[in-house]
Amino acid sequence: DSGVTQTPKHLITATGQRVTLRCSPRSGDLSVYWYQQSLDQGLQFLIQYYNGEERAKGNILERFSAQQFPDLHSELNLSSLELGDSALYFCASSVDGWANYGYTFGSGTRLTVV
Amino acid sequence: GENVEQHPSTLSVQEGDSAVIKCTYSDSASNYFPWYKQELGKGPQLIIDIRSNVGEKKDQRIAVTLNKTAKHFSLHITETQPEDSAVYFCAASLAQGGSEKLVFGKGTKLTVNP
């Protein structure tokens, strides 16, 4: 157990629907990162939050949004889902907003859009 | 922005042999280079990292080397074992707007044959 908790582990939904993925960071970590992992694209950075505020944005689609709550858990909202959104979504956390102690990853949410 | 290239994409070795995975990066300001191991159905796990003020780091059978001038770094696994079979990702830090994120290579699937 890495200390980063992601729920649900699996999600199957239809095109056009909306889903919410949840992440609880490791105790003491203030920063949360969301990554998308598809077969051919590796780990693609989506967005970062630090202590409740958005810090950095990657290649996140406008249909996707995220937030970090006062208790530091984070949610990634995916709407108007398309088949191509099927992927593994990972959340990672770090102590601060800097990468130089590495990230701790959760076990991911596998999203299947049918 | 930062671009990280990783080679090879797949690597098959016999148990006991060595395995080498190589990565190059584009941003000369990157100063932190971690390696992650991802086993089937799990999230990436940090196995070793190196900072820009160090040329080599070793941890038992795993070593990482960094050549800042050439902007490349490598992972070396000696005396490979079947349990080393996994996907390995390299990453490089990228400072962005007051925080820092990791940019990942596309991964190397390592298979160690008994």
PDB file of C-alpha atoms in Angstrom:
ATOM      1  CA  ASP A   1       0.000   0.000   0.000  1.00  0.00           C
ATOM      2  CA  SER A   2       1.587   3.253  -1.198  1.00  0.00           C
ATOM      3  CA  GLY A   3      -0.563   5.452   1.023  1.00  0.00           C
ATOM      4  CA  VAL A   4      -2.295   7.079  -1.963  1.00  0.00           C
ATOM      5  CA  THR A   5      -5.872   5.844  -2.271  1.00  0.00           C
ATOM      6  CA  GLN A   6      -7.805   5.950  -5.510  1.00  0.00           C
ATOM      7  CA  THR A   7     -11.441   5.002  -5.973  1.00  0.00           C
ATOM      8  CA  PRO A   8     -13.036   3.351  -7.765  1.00  0.00           C
ATOM      9  CA  LYS A   9     -10.557   0.805  -9.110  1.00  0.00           C
ATOM     10  CA  HIS A  10     -12.642   0.076 -12.182  1.00  0.00           C
ATOM     11  CA  LEU A  11     -15.317   2.071 -13.937  1.00  0.00           C
ATOM     12  CA  ILE A  12     -17.333   1.153 -17.006  1.00  0.00           C
ATOM     13  CA  THR A  13     -19.594   3.791 -18.483  1.00  0.00           C
ATOM     14  CA  ALA A  14     -21.220   4.789 -21.739  1.00  0.00           C
ATOM     15  CA  THR A  15     -20.212   7.512 -24.165  1.00  0.00           C
ATOM     16  CA  GLY A  16     -21.583  10.904 -23.275  1.00  0.00           C
ATOM     17  CA  GLN A  17     -21.663  10.197 -19.553  1.00  0.00           C
ATOM     18  CA  ARG A  18     -19.843  11.923 -16.710  1.00  0.00           C
ATOM     19  CA  VAL A  19     -17.719  10.267 -14.033  1.00  0.00           C
ATOM     20  CA  THR A  20     -15.776  11.366 -10.966  1.00  0.00           C
ATOM     21  CA  LEU A  21     -12.518   9.805  -9.886  1.00  0.00           C
ATOM     22  CA  ARG A  22     -11.340  10.283  -6.344  1.00  0.00           C
ATOM     23  CA  CYS A  23      -7.878  10.437  -4.808  1.00  0.00           C
ATOM     24  CA  SER A  24      -6.688  10.721  -1.221  1.00  0.00           C
ATOM     25  CA  PRO A  25      -3.009  11.679  -1.009  1.00  0.00           C
ATOM     26  CA  ARG A  26      -0.460  10.122   1.309  1.00  0.00           C
ATOM     27  CA  SER A  27      -0.647  11.536   4.820  1.00  0.00           C
ATOM     28  CA  GLY A  28       1.351  14.759   5.012  1.00  0.00           C
ATOM     29  CA  ASP A  29       1.496  15.332   1.259  1.00  0.00           C
ATOM     30  CA  LEU A  30       0.073  18.638   0.088  1.00  0.00           C
ATOM     31  CA  SER A  31       0.358  18.236  -3.664  1.00  0.00           C
ATOM     32  CA  VAL A  32      -1.715  16.015  -5.936  1.00  0.00           C
ATOM     33  CA  TYR A  33      -1.000  15.217  -9.563  1.00  0.00           C
ATOM     34  CA  TRP A  34      -3.277  13.509 -12.073  1.00  0.00           C
ATOM     35  CA  TYR A  35      -1.887  11.445 -14.948  1.00  0.00           C
ATOM     36  CA  GLN A  36      -3.562   9.579 -17.782  1.00  0.00           C
ATOM     37  CA  GLN A  37      -1.980   6.347 -18.997  1.00  0.00           C
ATOM     38  CA  SER A  38      -3.033   4.891 -22.316  1.00  0.00           C
ATOM     39  CA  LEU A  39      -1.352   2.062 -24.203  1.00  0.00           C
ATOM     40  CA  ASP A  40       0.691   4.089 -26.649  1.00  0.00           C
ATOM     41  CA  GLN A  41       1.141   7.357 -24.801  1.00  0.00           C
ATOM     42  CA  GLY A  42       2.720   6.441 -21.503  1.00  0.00           C
ATOM     43  CA  LEU A  43       2.007   8.697 -18.548  1.00  0.00           C
ATOM     44  CA  GLN A  44       0.534  12.008 -19.639  1.00  0.00           C
ATOM     45  CA  PHE A  45       0.375  14.811 -17.092  1.00  0.00           C
ATOM     46  CA  LEU A  46      -3.086  16.304 -16.697  1.00  0.00           C
ATOM     47  CA  ILE A  47      -3.098  18.696 -13.748  1.00  0.00           C
ATOM     48  CA  GLN A  48      -1.502  19.489 -10.393  1.00  0.00           C
ATOM     49  CA  TYR A  49      -2.966  20.907  -7.198  1.00  0.00           C
ATOM     50  CA  TYR A  50      -1.115  22.182  -4.173  1.00  0.00           C
ATOM     51  CA  ASN A  51      -2.891  22.791  -0.887  1.00  0.00           C
ATOM     52  CA  GLY A  52      -6.201  23.354  -2.618  1.00  0.00           C
ATOM     53  CA  GLU A  53      -5.004  25.526  -5.474  1.00  0.00           C
ATOM     54  CA  GLU A  54      -4.317  24.639  -9.077  1.00  0.00           C
ATOM     55  CA  ARG A  55      -0.570  24.832  -9.727  1.00  0.00           C
ATOM     56  CA  ALA A  56       0.059  23.477 -13.192  1.00  0.00           C
ATOM     57  CA  LYS A  57      -1.902  22.248 -16.160  1.00  0.00           C
ATOM     58  CA  GLY A  58      -0.868  19.756 -18.785  1.00  0.00           C
ATOM     59  CA  ASN A  59      -2.732  18.360 -21.743  1.00  0.00           C
ATOM     60  CA  ILE A  60      -6.057  18.288 -19.961  1.00  0.00           C
ATOM     61  CA  LEU A  61      -9.139  18.443 -22.158  1.00  0.00           C
ATOM     62  CA  GLU A  62     -11.783  21.099 -21.531  1.00  0.00           C
ATOM     63  CA  ARG A  63     -14.247  18.260 -20.825  1.00  0.00           C
ATOM     64  CA  PHE A  64     -12.084  17.333 -17.828  1.00  0.00           C
ATOM     65  CA  SER A  65     -11.824  19.280 -14.594  1.00  0.00           C
ATOM     66  CA  ALA A  66     -10.403  18.704 -11.163  1.00  0.00           C
ATOM     67  CA  GLN A  67     -10.291  20.183  -7.710  1.00  0.00           C
ATOM     68  CA  GLN A  68      -8.591  19.651  -4.392  1.00  0.00           C
ATOM     69  CA  PHE A  69     -10.654  19.991  -1.243  1.00  0.00           C
ATOM     70  CA  PRO A  70      -9.691  21.418   2.185  1.00  0.00           C
ATOM     71  CA  ASP A  71      -9.010  17.900   3.482  1.00  0.00           C
ATOM     72  CA  LEU A  72      -6.563  17.601   0.525  1.00  0.00           C
ATOM     73  CA  HIS A  73      -8.385  14.837  -1.307  1.00  0.00           C
ATOM     74  CA  SER A  74      -8.837  15.493  -4.997  1.00  0.00           C
ATOM     75  CA  GLU A  75     -11.453  14.650  -7.601  1.00  0.00           C
ATOM     76  CA  LEU A  76     -11.060  14.421 -11.349  1.00  0.00           C
ATOM     77  CA  ASN A  77     -14.278  14.953 -13.271  1.00  0.00           C
ATOM     78  CA  LEU A  78     -14.565  13.618 -16.801  1.00  0.00           C
ATOM     79  CA  SER A  79     -17.622  14.620 -18.825  1.00  0.00           C
ATOM     80  CA  SER A  80     -19.079  13.975 -22.284  1.00  0.00           C
ATOM     81  CA  LEU A  81     -17.013  10.834 -22.327  1.00  0.00           C
ATOM     82  CA  GLU A  82     -15.691   9.453 -25.586  1.00  0.00           C
ATOM     83  CA  LEU A  83     -14.312   6.029 -26.437  1.00  0.00           C
ATOM     84  CA  GLY A  84     -10.834   7.524 -26.578  1.00  0.00           C
ATOM     85  CA  ASP A  85     -11.024   8.514 -22.921  1.00  0.00           C
ATOM     86  CA  SER A  86     -10.689   4.872 -21.948  1.00  0.00           C
ATOM     87  CA  ALA A  87      -7.431   4.682 -20.000  1.00  0.00           C
ATOM     88  CA  LEU A  88      -5.850   4.236 -16.621  1.00  0.00           C
ATOM     89  CA  TYR A  89      -5.988   7.381 -14.528  1.00  0.00           C
ATOM     90  CA  PHE A  90      -3.371   7.739 -11.828  1.00  0.00           C
ATOM     91  CA  CYS A  91      -3.176  10.105  -8.960  1.00  0.00           C
ATOM     92  CA  ALA A  92       0.181  10.834  -7.328  1.00  0.00           C
ATOM     93  CA  SER A  93       1.112  12.942  -4.341  1.00  0.00           C
ATOM     94  CA  SER A  94       4.203  14.685  -3.065  1.00  0.00           C
ATOM     95  CA  VAL A  95       5.129  16.539   0.099  1.00  0.00           C
ATOM     96  CA  ASP A  96       5.302  19.912  -1.577  1.00  0.00           C
ATOM     97  CA  GLY A  97       4.832  21.254  -5.072  1.00  0.00           C
ATOM     98  CA  TRP A  98       8.282  20.101  -6.122  1.00  0.00           C
ATOM     99  CA  ALA A  99       9.210  16.832  -7.722  1.00  0.00           C
ATOM    100  CA  ASN A 100      12.637  16.336  -6.216  1.00  0.00           C
ATOM    101  CA  TYR A 101      11.552  13.773  -3.679  1.00  0.00           C
ATOM    102  CA  GLY A 102       9.587  11.860  -6.256  1.00  0.00           C
ATOM    103  CA  TYR A 103       5.930  11.117  -6.372  1.00  0.00           C
ATOM    104  CA  THR A 104       3.948   8.397  -4.681  1.00  0.00           C
ATOM    105  CA  PHE A 105       1.397   6.904  -7.038  1.00  0.00           C
ATOM    106  CA  GLY A 106      -1.916   5.311  -6.268  1.00  0.00           C
ATOM    107  CA  SER A 107      -2.976   2.062  -7.905  1.00  0.00           C
ATOM    108  CA  GLY A 108      -5.104   3.849 -10.478  1.00  0.00           C
ATOM    109  CA  THR A 109      -8.649   3.857 -11.800  1.00  0.00           C
ATOM    110  CA  ARG A 110      -9.254   1.916 -14.993  1.00  0.00           C
ATOM    111  CA  LEU A 111     -11.918   3.718 -17.013  1.00  0.00           C
ATOM    112  CA  THR A 112     -13.636   1.906 -19.852  1.00  0.00           C
ATOM    113  CA  VAL A 113     -16.003   3.885 -22.058  1.00  0.00           C
ATOM    114  CA  VAL A 114     -18.321   1.731 -24.168  1.00  0.00           C
TER     115      VAL A 114
ATOM    116  CA  GLY B   1       8.607  22.101 -22.699  1.00  0.00           C
ATOM    117  CA  GLU B   2      10.446  19.020 -21.587  1.00  0.00           C
ATOM    118  CA  ASN B   3      10.542  15.973 -23.836  1.00  0.00           C
ATOM    119  CA  VAL B   4      11.795  12.624 -22.566  1.00  0.00           C
ATOM    120  CA  GLU B   5      12.704   9.847 -24.993  1.00  0.00           C
ATOM    121  CA  GLN B   6      13.119   6.315 -23.681  1.00  0.00           C
ATOM    122  CA  HIS B   7      14.682   3.272 -25.402  1.00  0.00           C
ATOM    123  CA  PRO B   8      14.135   0.463 -25.966  1.00  0.00           C
ATOM    124  CA  SER B   9      10.365   0.079 -25.751  1.00  0.00           C
ATOM    125  CA  THR B  10      10.725  -3.648 -25.070  1.00  0.00           C
ATOM    126  CA  LEU B  11      13.652  -5.614 -23.687  1.00  0.00           C
ATOM    127  CA  SER B  12      13.954  -9.353 -23.162  1.00  0.00           C
ATOM    128  CA  VAL B  13      16.871 -10.839 -21.222  1.00  0.00           C
ATOM    129  CA  GLN B  14      17.812 -14.148 -19.682  1.00  0.00           C
ATOM    130  CA  GLU B  15      17.808 -14.460 -15.925  1.00  0.00           C
ATOM    131  CA  GLY B  16      21.181 -13.410 -14.566  1.00  0.00           C
ATOM    132  CA  ASP B  17      21.974 -11.087 -17.466  1.00  0.00           C
ATOM    133  CA  SER B  18      22.140  -7.299 -17.209  1.00  0.00           C
ATOM    134  CA  ALA B  19      19.529  -4.907 -18.576  1.00  0.00           C
ATOM    135  CA  VAL B  20      20.102  -1.297 -19.613  1.00  0.00           C
ATOM    136  CA  ILE B  21      17.416   1.277 -20.367  1.00  0.00           C
ATOM    137  CA  LYS B  22      18.346   4.695 -21.743  1.00  0.00           C
ATOM    138  CA  CYS B  23      16.604   8.051 -21.667  1.00  0.00           C
ATOM    139  CA  THR B  24      17.324  11.472 -23.107  1.00  0.00           C
ATOM    140  CA  TYR B  25      15.752  14.764 -22.093  1.00  0.00           C
ATOM    141  CA  SER B  26      15.553  18.170 -23.719  1.00  0.00           C
ATOM    142  CA  ASP B  27      15.359  20.785 -20.942  1.00  0.00           C
ATOM    143  CA  SER B  28      18.811  21.618 -19.600  1.00  0.00           C
ATOM    144  CA  ALA B  29      17.187  23.046 -16.449  1.00  0.00           C
ATOM    145  CA  SER B  30      15.934  19.592 -15.386  1.00  0.00           C
ATOM    146  CA  ASN B  31      17.696  18.557 -12.198  1.00  0.00           C
ATOM    147  CA  TYR B  32      15.900  15.479 -10.898  1.00  0.00           C
ATOM    148  CA  PHE B  33      15.635  12.122 -12.671  1.00  0.00           C
ATOM    149  CA  PRO B  34      13.650   9.308 -11.064  1.00  0.00           C
ATOM    150  CA  TRP B  35      12.954   5.819 -12.328  1.00  0.00           C
ATOM    151  CA  TYR B  36       9.688   4.017 -11.702  1.00  0.00           C
ATOM    152  CA  LYS B  37       8.737   0.353 -11.942  1.00  0.00           C
ATOM    153  CA  GLN B  38       5.178  -0.570 -12.799  1.00  0.00           C
ATOM    154  CA  GLU B  39       3.992  -4.104 -12.258  1.00  0.00           C
ATOM    155  CA  LEU B  40       0.823  -5.419 -13.833  1.00  0.00           C
ATOM    156  CA  GLY B  41      -2.276  -3.915 -12.278  1.00  0.00           C
ATOM    157  CA  LYS B  42      -0.348  -1.563 -10.021  1.00  0.00           C
ATOM    158  CA  GLY B  43       0.721   2.038  -9.992  1.00  0.00           C
ATOM    159  CA  PRO B  44       4.300   3.112 -10.777  1.00  0.00           C
ATOM    160  CA  GLN B  45       6.680   2.749  -7.842  1.00  0.00           C
ATOM    161  CA  LEU B  46       9.832   4.807  -7.384  1.00  0.00           C
ATOM    162  CA  ILE B  47      12.889   2.520  -7.425  1.00  0.00           C
ATOM    163  CA  ILE B  48      15.815   4.913  -7.703  1.00  0.00           C
ATOM    164  CA  ASP B  49      16.478   8.550  -8.465  1.00  0.00           C
ATOM    165  CA  ILE B  50      19.409  10.805  -9.213  1.00  0.00           C
ATOM    166  CA  ARG B  51      19.963  14.526  -8.949  1.00  0.00           C
ATOM    167  CA  SER B  52      21.934  16.685 -11.316  1.00  0.00           C
ATOM    168  CA  ASN B  53      24.896  17.126  -8.975  1.00  0.00           C
ATOM    169  CA  VAL B  54      25.602  13.391  -9.022  1.00  0.00           C
ATOM    170  CA  GLY B  55      26.888  11.285 -11.917  1.00  0.00           C
ATOM    171  CA  GLU B  56      26.031   7.831 -10.638  1.00  0.00           C
ATOM    172  CA  LYS B  57      24.000   6.207  -7.908  1.00  0.00           C
ATOM    173  CA  LYS B  58      23.731   2.558  -6.947  1.00  0.00           C
ATOM    174  CA  ASP B  59      21.304   0.580  -4.830  1.00  0.00           C
ATOM    175  CA  GLN B  60      22.074  -3.133  -4.692  1.00  0.00           C
ATOM    176  CA  ARG B  61      21.444  -4.512  -8.215  1.00  0.00           C
ATOM    177  CA  ILE B  62      20.158  -1.222  -9.600  1.00  0.00           C
ATOM    178  CA  ALA B  63      22.258   1.726 -10.727  1.00  0.00           C
ATOM    179  CA  VAL B  64      21.540   4.946 -12.537  1.00  0.00           C
ATOM    180  CA  THR B  65      24.003   7.129 -14.434  1.00  0.00           C
ATOM    181  CA  LEU B  66      23.545  10.717 -15.549  1.00  0.00           C
ATOM    182  CA  ASN B  67      25.400  12.669 -18.215  1.00  0.00           C
ATOM    183  CA  LYS B  68      24.184  16.264 -17.946  1.00  0.00           C
ATOM    184  CA  THR B  69      26.276  17.481 -20.845  1.00  0.00           C
ATOM    185  CA  ALA B  70      24.736  14.968 -23.207  1.00  0.00           C
ATOM    186  CA  LYS B  71      21.346  15.141 -21.459  1.00  0.00           C
ATOM    187  CA  HIS B  72      20.950  11.446 -21.040  1.00  0.00           C
ATOM    188  CA  PHE B  73      20.567   9.050 -18.150  1.00  0.00           C
ATOM    189  CA  SER B  74      20.407   5.288 -17.914  1.00  0.00           C
ATOM    190  CA  LEU B  75      19.111   2.547 -15.651  1.00  0.00           C
ATOM    191  CA  HIS B  76      21.256  -0.540 -15.176  1.00  0.00           C
ATOM    192  CA  ILE B  77      19.921  -3.716 -13.603  1.00  0.00           C
ATOM    193  CA  THR B  78      22.450  -6.459 -12.928  1.00  0.00           C
ATOM    194  CA  GLU B  79      21.839 -10.144 -12.182  1.00  0.00           C
ATOM    195  CA  THR B  80      18.263  -9.846 -13.388  1.00  0.00           C
ATOM    196  CA  GLN B  81      15.567 -12.003 -11.810  1.00  0.00           C
ATOM    197  CA  PRO B  82      12.074 -12.950 -13.067  1.00  0.00           C
ATOM    198  CA  GLU B  83      10.561 -10.568 -10.512  1.00  0.00           C
ATOM    199  CA  ASP B  84      12.313  -7.691 -12.291  1.00  0.00           C
ATOM    200  CA  SER B  85       9.855  -8.201 -15.161  1.00  0.00           C
ATOM    201  CA  ALA B  86       7.758  -5.030 -15.344  1.00  0.00           C
ATOM    202  CA  VAL B  87       7.405  -1.753 -17.233  1.00  0.00           C
ATOM    203  CA  TYR B  88      10.059   0.804 -16.316  1.00  0.00           C
ATOM    204  CA  PHE B  89       9.587   4.544 -16.736  1.00  0.00           C
ATOM    205  CA  CYS B  90      12.200   7.257 -16.632  1.00  0.00           C
ATOM    206  CA  ALA B  91      11.248  10.839 -15.840  1.00  0.00           C
ATOM    207  CA  ALA B  92      12.770  14.294 -15.731  1.00  0.00           C
ATOM    208  CA  SER B  93      11.687  17.260 -13.654  1.00  0.00           C
ATOM    209  CA  LEU B  94      10.261  20.348 -15.292  1.00  0.00           C
ATOM    210  CA  ALA B  95       9.816  23.574 -13.376  1.00  0.00           C
ATOM    211  CA  GLN B  96       6.603  25.308 -14.343  1.00  0.00           C
ATOM    212  CA  GLY B  97       4.970  28.387 -12.852  1.00  0.00           C
ATOM    213  CA  GLY B  98       6.216  28.112  -9.281  1.00  0.00           C
ATOM    214  CA  SER B  99       5.966  24.355  -9.024  1.00  0.00           C
ATOM    215  CA  GLU B 100       7.476  21.324 -10.645  1.00  0.00           C
ATOM    216  CA  LYS B 101       6.170  18.298 -12.439  1.00  0.00           C
ATOM    217  CA  LEU B 102       7.660  15.112 -13.797  1.00  0.00           C
ATOM    218  CA  VAL B 103       7.678  14.369 -17.515  1.00  0.00           C
ATOM    219  CA  PHE B 104       7.787  10.653 -18.212  1.00  0.00           C
ATOM    220  CA  GLY B 105       9.231   8.571 -20.995  1.00  0.00           C
ATOM    221  CA  LYS B 106       6.905   6.125 -22.728  1.00  0.00           C
ATOM    222  CA  GLY B 107       8.195   3.133 -20.805  1.00  0.00           C
ATOM    223  CA  THR B 108      10.223  -0.022 -21.386  1.00  0.00           C
ATOM    224  CA  LYS B 109       8.637  -3.428 -20.954  1.00  0.00           C
ATOM    225  CA  LEU B 110      11.315  -5.658 -19.463  1.00  0.00           C
ATOM    226  CA  THR B 111      10.876  -9.421 -19.585  1.00  0.00           C
ATOM    227  CA  VAL B 112      13.311 -11.624 -17.676  1.00  0.00           C
ATOM    228  CA  ASN B 113      13.160 -15.198 -18.908  1.00  0.00           C
ATOM    229  CA  PRO B 114      13.929 -17.953 -16.372  1.00  0.00           C
TER     230      PRO B 114
END
